[in-house]
Amino acid sequence: MAATTLRWPTDPRAGGDLPGSPSGLVGLLITGLDSWTSLHATRRLIADEPLAWVVVTSASEGPMWGAALDAGARVVLPSSVRLAAVCRTLASASRGTVRPFAGRRALLIGSWSQLLARQEELCLRVGSLTPREHEVLSMLHAGDGISRIAQLLGISPVTVRSQVKGVLRKLEVKSQLGAVAALDDLLALGACPGYPGTRGAGAELSPN
């Protein structure tokens, strides 16, 4: 993640500066928005620095864009955008005249709120697993089958199948693939407590 502050010429015809932003000051933030840590750092920076933030990201348009907008970013641009377009957006942001996304802004912020709610729900479900069920789920996620898990844990395949059923029931999924996909959804953003390198989905990331 890289950020810089720019002082852009302010056009007096623009009708004033962006509310909450010092005259002519614009923040340019380049970030991947590809992990919970990156997302938290982005939202914290935007919230703490009252600038007209323009975010450029490699993330696809969707909930991650909504997270940046919800934190106060003025506009989010894809990393594929041309430099000239970035400069025009920075100039508009400094004047408070940029009006990106039209109705999509609310939709993007809404998609972020929905994602956060889903992540929190999944975290609660994963958190309800017993230590052994956590272990079995991690092994399933690593690609191990029932027989291999039984061998590694020194228990019978029947016991492993029983534990897998418990995992499926608690995660409210119908198959082992569904359980693996649910864990993938959490690990993709590092938002699942109880697994290495992750943090709680709601920690310091509330949409409000």
Tab-separated table of C-alpha atoms in Angstrom:
chain	number	residue	atom	x	y	z
A	1	MET	CA	0.000	0.000	0.000
A	2	ALA	CA	1.289	3.466	-0.910
A	3	ALA	CA	-0.219	6.842	-0.042
A	4	THR	CA	0.663	10.445	-0.769
A	5	THR	CA	-0.907	13.868	-0.143
A	6	LEU	CA	-1.184	16.355	-2.994
A	7	ARG	CA	-2.141	20.043	-3.035
A	8	TRP	CA	-4.191	20.574	-6.156
A	9	PRO	CA	-5.144	23.984	-7.567
A	10	THR	CA	-8.663	24.844	-6.441
A	11	ASP	CA	-11.059	26.286	-9.008
A	12	PRO	CA	-13.171	28.982	-7.275
A	13	ARG	CA	-16.010	28.200	-9.681
A	14	ALA	CA	-16.290	24.703	-8.223
A	15	GLY	CA	-18.369	25.966	-5.323
A	16	GLY	CA	-16.027	25.207	-2.431
A	17	ASP	CA	-13.832	22.425	-1.174
A	18	LEU	CA	-14.777	18.914	-0.210
A	19	PRO	CA	-16.345	19.035	3.282
A	20	GLY	CA	-13.851	18.007	5.944
A	21	SER	CA	-10.846	18.374	3.641
A	22	PRO	CA	-8.253	21.164	3.874
A	23	SER	CA	-8.352	23.440	0.828
A	24	GLY	CA	-6.882	21.721	-2.201
A	25	LEU	CA	-5.564	18.688	-0.308
A	26	VAL	CA	-6.094	15.317	-1.945
A	27	GLY	CA	-4.967	11.896	-0.773
A	28	LEU	CA	-3.907	9.331	-3.365
A	29	LEU	CA	-3.919	5.790	-2.000
A	30	ILE	CA	-2.692	2.814	-4.037
A	31	THR	CA	-3.624	-0.490	-2.416
A	32	GLY	CA	-4.481	-4.049	-3.355
A	33	LEU	CA	-7.391	-4.406	-0.901
A	34	ASP	CA	-6.608	-8.118	-1.087
A	35	SER	CA	-6.403	-9.000	2.609
A	36	TRP	CA	-8.124	-8.123	5.860
A	37	THR	CA	-4.914	-6.425	7.026
A	38	SER	CA	-4.717	-4.290	3.878
A	39	LEU	CA	-8.395	-3.434	4.134
A	40	HIS	CA	-8.091	-2.421	7.785
A	41	ALA	CA	-5.045	-0.239	7.082
A	42	THR	CA	-6.841	1.431	4.168
A	43	ARG	CA	-9.971	2.192	6.163
A	44	ARG	CA	-7.973	3.438	9.148
A	45	LEU	CA	-5.895	5.812	7.020
A	46	ILE	CA	-8.930	7.217	5.215
A	47	ALA	CA	-10.830	7.702	8.471
A	48	ASP	CA	-7.898	9.303	10.307
A	49	GLU	CA	-6.837	11.764	7.594
A	50	PRO	CA	-9.584	14.239	6.528
A	51	LEU	CA	-8.601	14.432	2.869
A	52	ALA	CA	-10.405	13.961	-0.418
A	53	TRP	CA	-9.147	10.404	-0.865
A	54	VAL	CA	-8.810	8.820	-4.286
A	55	VAL	CA	-8.139	5.081	-4.028
A	56	VAL	CA	-6.539	3.132	-6.871
A	57	THR	CA	-6.741	-0.633	-6.455
A	58	SER	CA	-6.228	-3.900	-8.291
A	59	ALA	CA	-9.295	-5.354	-6.550
A	60	SER	CA	-12.321	-5.963	-8.755
A	61	GLU	CA	-15.254	-3.606	-8.348
A	62	GLY	CA	-17.364	-4.930	-5.496
A	63	PRO	CA	-17.424	-5.121	-1.683
A	64	MET	CA	-13.785	-4.056	-1.248
A	65	TRP	CA	-14.500	-0.859	-3.159
A	66	GLY	CA	-17.529	-0.392	-0.944
A	67	ALA	CA	-15.338	-0.761	2.148
A	68	ALA	CA	-13.108	2.104	0.996
A	69	LEU	CA	-16.086	4.293	0.078
A	70	ASP	CA	-17.777	3.517	3.391
A	71	ALA	CA	-14.633	4.672	5.227
A	72	GLY	CA	-14.811	8.030	3.443
A	73	ALA	CA	-12.950	7.632	0.151
A	74	ARG	CA	-14.208	10.076	-2.447
A	75	VAL	CA	-13.736	7.710	-5.355
A	76	VAL	CA	-12.209	4.307	-6.129
A	77	LEU	CA	-10.506	3.623	-9.451
A	78	PRO	CA	-9.222	0.365	-10.963
A	79	SER	CA	-5.450	0.050	-11.297
A	80	SER	CA	-5.946	-0.329	-15.054
A	81	VAL	CA	-7.077	3.308	-15.339
A	82	ARG	CA	-4.876	5.663	-17.351
A	83	LEU	CA	-2.707	8.203	-15.551
A	84	ALA	CA	-4.522	11.083	-17.234
A	85	ALA	CA	-7.819	9.853	-15.793
A	86	VAL	CA	-6.275	9.628	-12.315
A	87	CYS	CA	-5.051	13.225	-12.622
A	88	ARG	CA	-8.480	14.442	-13.718
A	89	THR	CA	-10.088	12.639	-10.801
A	90	LEU	CA	-7.600	14.127	-8.331
A	91	ALA	CA	-8.338	17.613	-9.650
A	92	SER	CA	-12.092	17.059	-9.381
A	93	ALA	CA	-11.757	15.584	-5.894
A	94	SER	CA	-9.809	18.629	-4.714
A	95	ARG	CA	-12.691	20.852	-5.830
A	96	GLY	CA	-15.371	18.600	-4.401
A	97	THR	CA	-16.932	18.188	-7.830
A	98	VAL	CA	-16.279	14.512	-8.486
A	99	ARG	CA	-19.513	12.501	-8.486
A	100	PRO	CA	-18.491	8.903	-9.156
A	101	PHE	CA	-20.609	5.785	-9.543
A	102	ALA	CA	-23.975	7.578	-9.410
A	103	GLY	CA	-26.303	5.066	-7.720
A	104	ARG	CA	-23.581	2.415	-7.668
A	105	ARG	CA	-21.904	4.060	-4.669
A	106	ALA	CA	-24.748	3.030	-2.369
A	107	LEU	CA	-24.801	-0.441	-3.921
A	108	LEU	CA	-21.065	-0.895	-3.368
A	109	ILE	CA	-21.282	0.202	0.259
A	110	GLY	CA	-24.274	-2.100	0.697
A	111	SER	CA	-22.337	-5.028	-0.764
A	112	TRP	CA	-19.547	-4.346	1.755
A	113	SER	CA	-22.005	-4.353	4.657
A	114	GLN	CA	-23.482	-7.628	3.423
A	115	LEU	CA	-20.037	-9.206	3.068
A	116	LEU	CA	-19.081	-8.145	6.573
A	117	ALA	CA	-22.287	-9.643	7.961
A	118	ARG	CA	-21.647	-12.932	6.118
A	119	GLN	CA	-18.054	-13.030	7.333
A	120	GLU	CA	-19.108	-12.463	10.934
A	121	GLU	CA	-21.741	-15.195	10.683
A	122	LEU	CA	-19.240	-17.647	9.208
A	123	CYS	CA	-16.700	-16.769	11.890
A	124	LEU	CA	-19.268	-17.551	14.568
A	125	ARG	CA	-20.014	-20.897	12.942
A	126	VAL	CA	-16.344	-21.794	12.636
A	127	GLY	CA	-15.809	-20.637	16.205
A	128	SER	CA	-18.429	-23.135	17.379
A	129	LEU	CA	-16.318	-26.072	16.184
A	130	THR	CA	-14.504	-28.216	18.722
A	131	PRO	CA	-10.677	-28.315	18.573
A	132	ARG	CA	-10.827	-31.704	16.835
A	133	GLU	CA	-13.424	-30.447	14.352
A	134	HIS	CA	-11.151	-27.478	13.616
A	135	GLU	CA	-8.349	-29.943	12.969
A	136	VAL	CA	-10.485	-32.070	10.665
A	137	LEU	CA	-11.719	-29.006	8.752
A	138	SER	CA	-8.146	-27.783	8.282
A	139	MET	CA	-7.144	-31.195	6.937
A	140	LEU	CA	-10.097	-31.251	4.551
A	141	HIS	CA	-9.074	-27.782	3.408
A	142	ALA	CA	-5.537	-29.071	2.813
A	143	GLY	CA	-6.941	-31.761	0.516
A	144	ASP	CA	-6.767	-34.769	2.826
A	145	GLY	CA	-9.457	-37.424	2.501
A	146	ILE	CA	-11.204	-39.370	5.247
A	147	SER	CA	-8.709	-42.251	5.221
A	148	ARG	CA	-5.701	-39.940	5.292
A	149	ILE	CA	-7.156	-37.874	8.139
A	150	ALA	CA	-7.856	-41.044	10.117
A	151	GLN	CA	-4.281	-42.195	9.561
A	152	LEU	CA	-2.772	-38.858	10.578
A	153	LEU	CA	-4.919	-38.538	13.696
A	154	GLY	CA	-4.677	-42.185	14.675
A	155	ILE	CA	-8.438	-42.689	14.763
A	156	SER	CA	-10.894	-44.750	12.749
A	157	PRO	CA	-12.461	-43.531	9.484
A	158	VAL	CA	-15.862	-43.958	11.142
A	159	THR	CA	-14.862	-41.446	13.818
A	160	VAL	CA	-13.583	-39.026	11.187
A	161	ARG	CA	-16.854	-39.278	9.253
A	162	SER	CA	-18.754	-38.513	12.441
A	163	GLN	CA	-16.600	-35.442	13.044
A	164	VAL	CA	-17.050	-34.315	9.442
A	165	LYS	CA	-20.817	-34.556	9.905
A	166	GLY	CA	-20.472	-32.317	12.948
A	167	VAL	CA	-18.498	-29.785	10.909
A	168	LEU	CA	-21.093	-29.769	8.128
A	169	ARG	CA	-23.935	-29.345	10.589
A	170	LYS	CA	-22.310	-26.434	12.420
A	171	LEU	CA	-21.259	-24.668	9.220
A	172	GLU	CA	-24.716	-25.294	7.734
A	173	VAL	CA	-23.334	-26.769	4.524
A	174	LYS	CA	-24.240	-30.006	2.772
A	175	SER	CA	-20.876	-31.371	1.673
A	176	GLN	CA	-17.166	-31.433	2.397
A	177	LEU	CA	-16.668	-29.160	-0.604
A	178	GLY	CA	-19.125	-26.720	0.946
A	179	ALA	CA	-17.167	-26.734	4.205
A	180	VAL	CA	-13.902	-26.118	2.367
A	181	ALA	CA	-15.517	-23.303	0.362
A	182	ALA	CA	-16.814	-21.684	3.562
A	183	LEU	CA	-13.332	-21.709	5.070
A	184	ASP	CA	-11.907	-20.391	1.796
A	185	ASP	CA	-14.278	-17.426	2.016
A	186	LEU	CA	-12.842	-16.530	5.413
A	187	LEU	CA	-9.193	-17.240	4.699
A	188	ALA	CA	-9.323	-15.203	1.483
A	189	LEU	CA	-9.459	-12.055	3.626
A	190	GLY	CA	-7.693	-13.472	6.666
A	191	ALA	CA	-10.875	-12.904	8.639
A	192	CYS	CA	-11.303	-16.177	10.474
A	193	PRO	CA	-10.286	-16.313	14.145
A	194	GLY	CA	-8.583	-19.512	15.206
A	195	TYR	CA	-6.553	-19.912	12.038
A	196	PRO	CA	-2.959	-18.666	11.557
A	197	GLY	CA	-2.529	-15.074	10.434
A	198	THR	CA	-6.182	-14.135	10.729
A	199	ARG	CA	-8.249	-11.678	12.720
A	200	GLY	CA	-11.911	-11.422	13.627
A	201	ALA	CA	-14.100	-10.218	10.775
A	202	GLY	CA	-15.701	-7.470	12.804
A	203	ALA	CA	-12.551	-6.211	14.495
A	204	GLU	CA	-12.215	-2.482	13.780
A	205	LEU	CA	-14.013	-2.933	10.468
A	206	SER	CA	-17.609	-2.168	11.341
A	207	PRO	CA	-19.437	-0.485	8.457
A	208	ASN	CA	-20.845	2.094	10.875
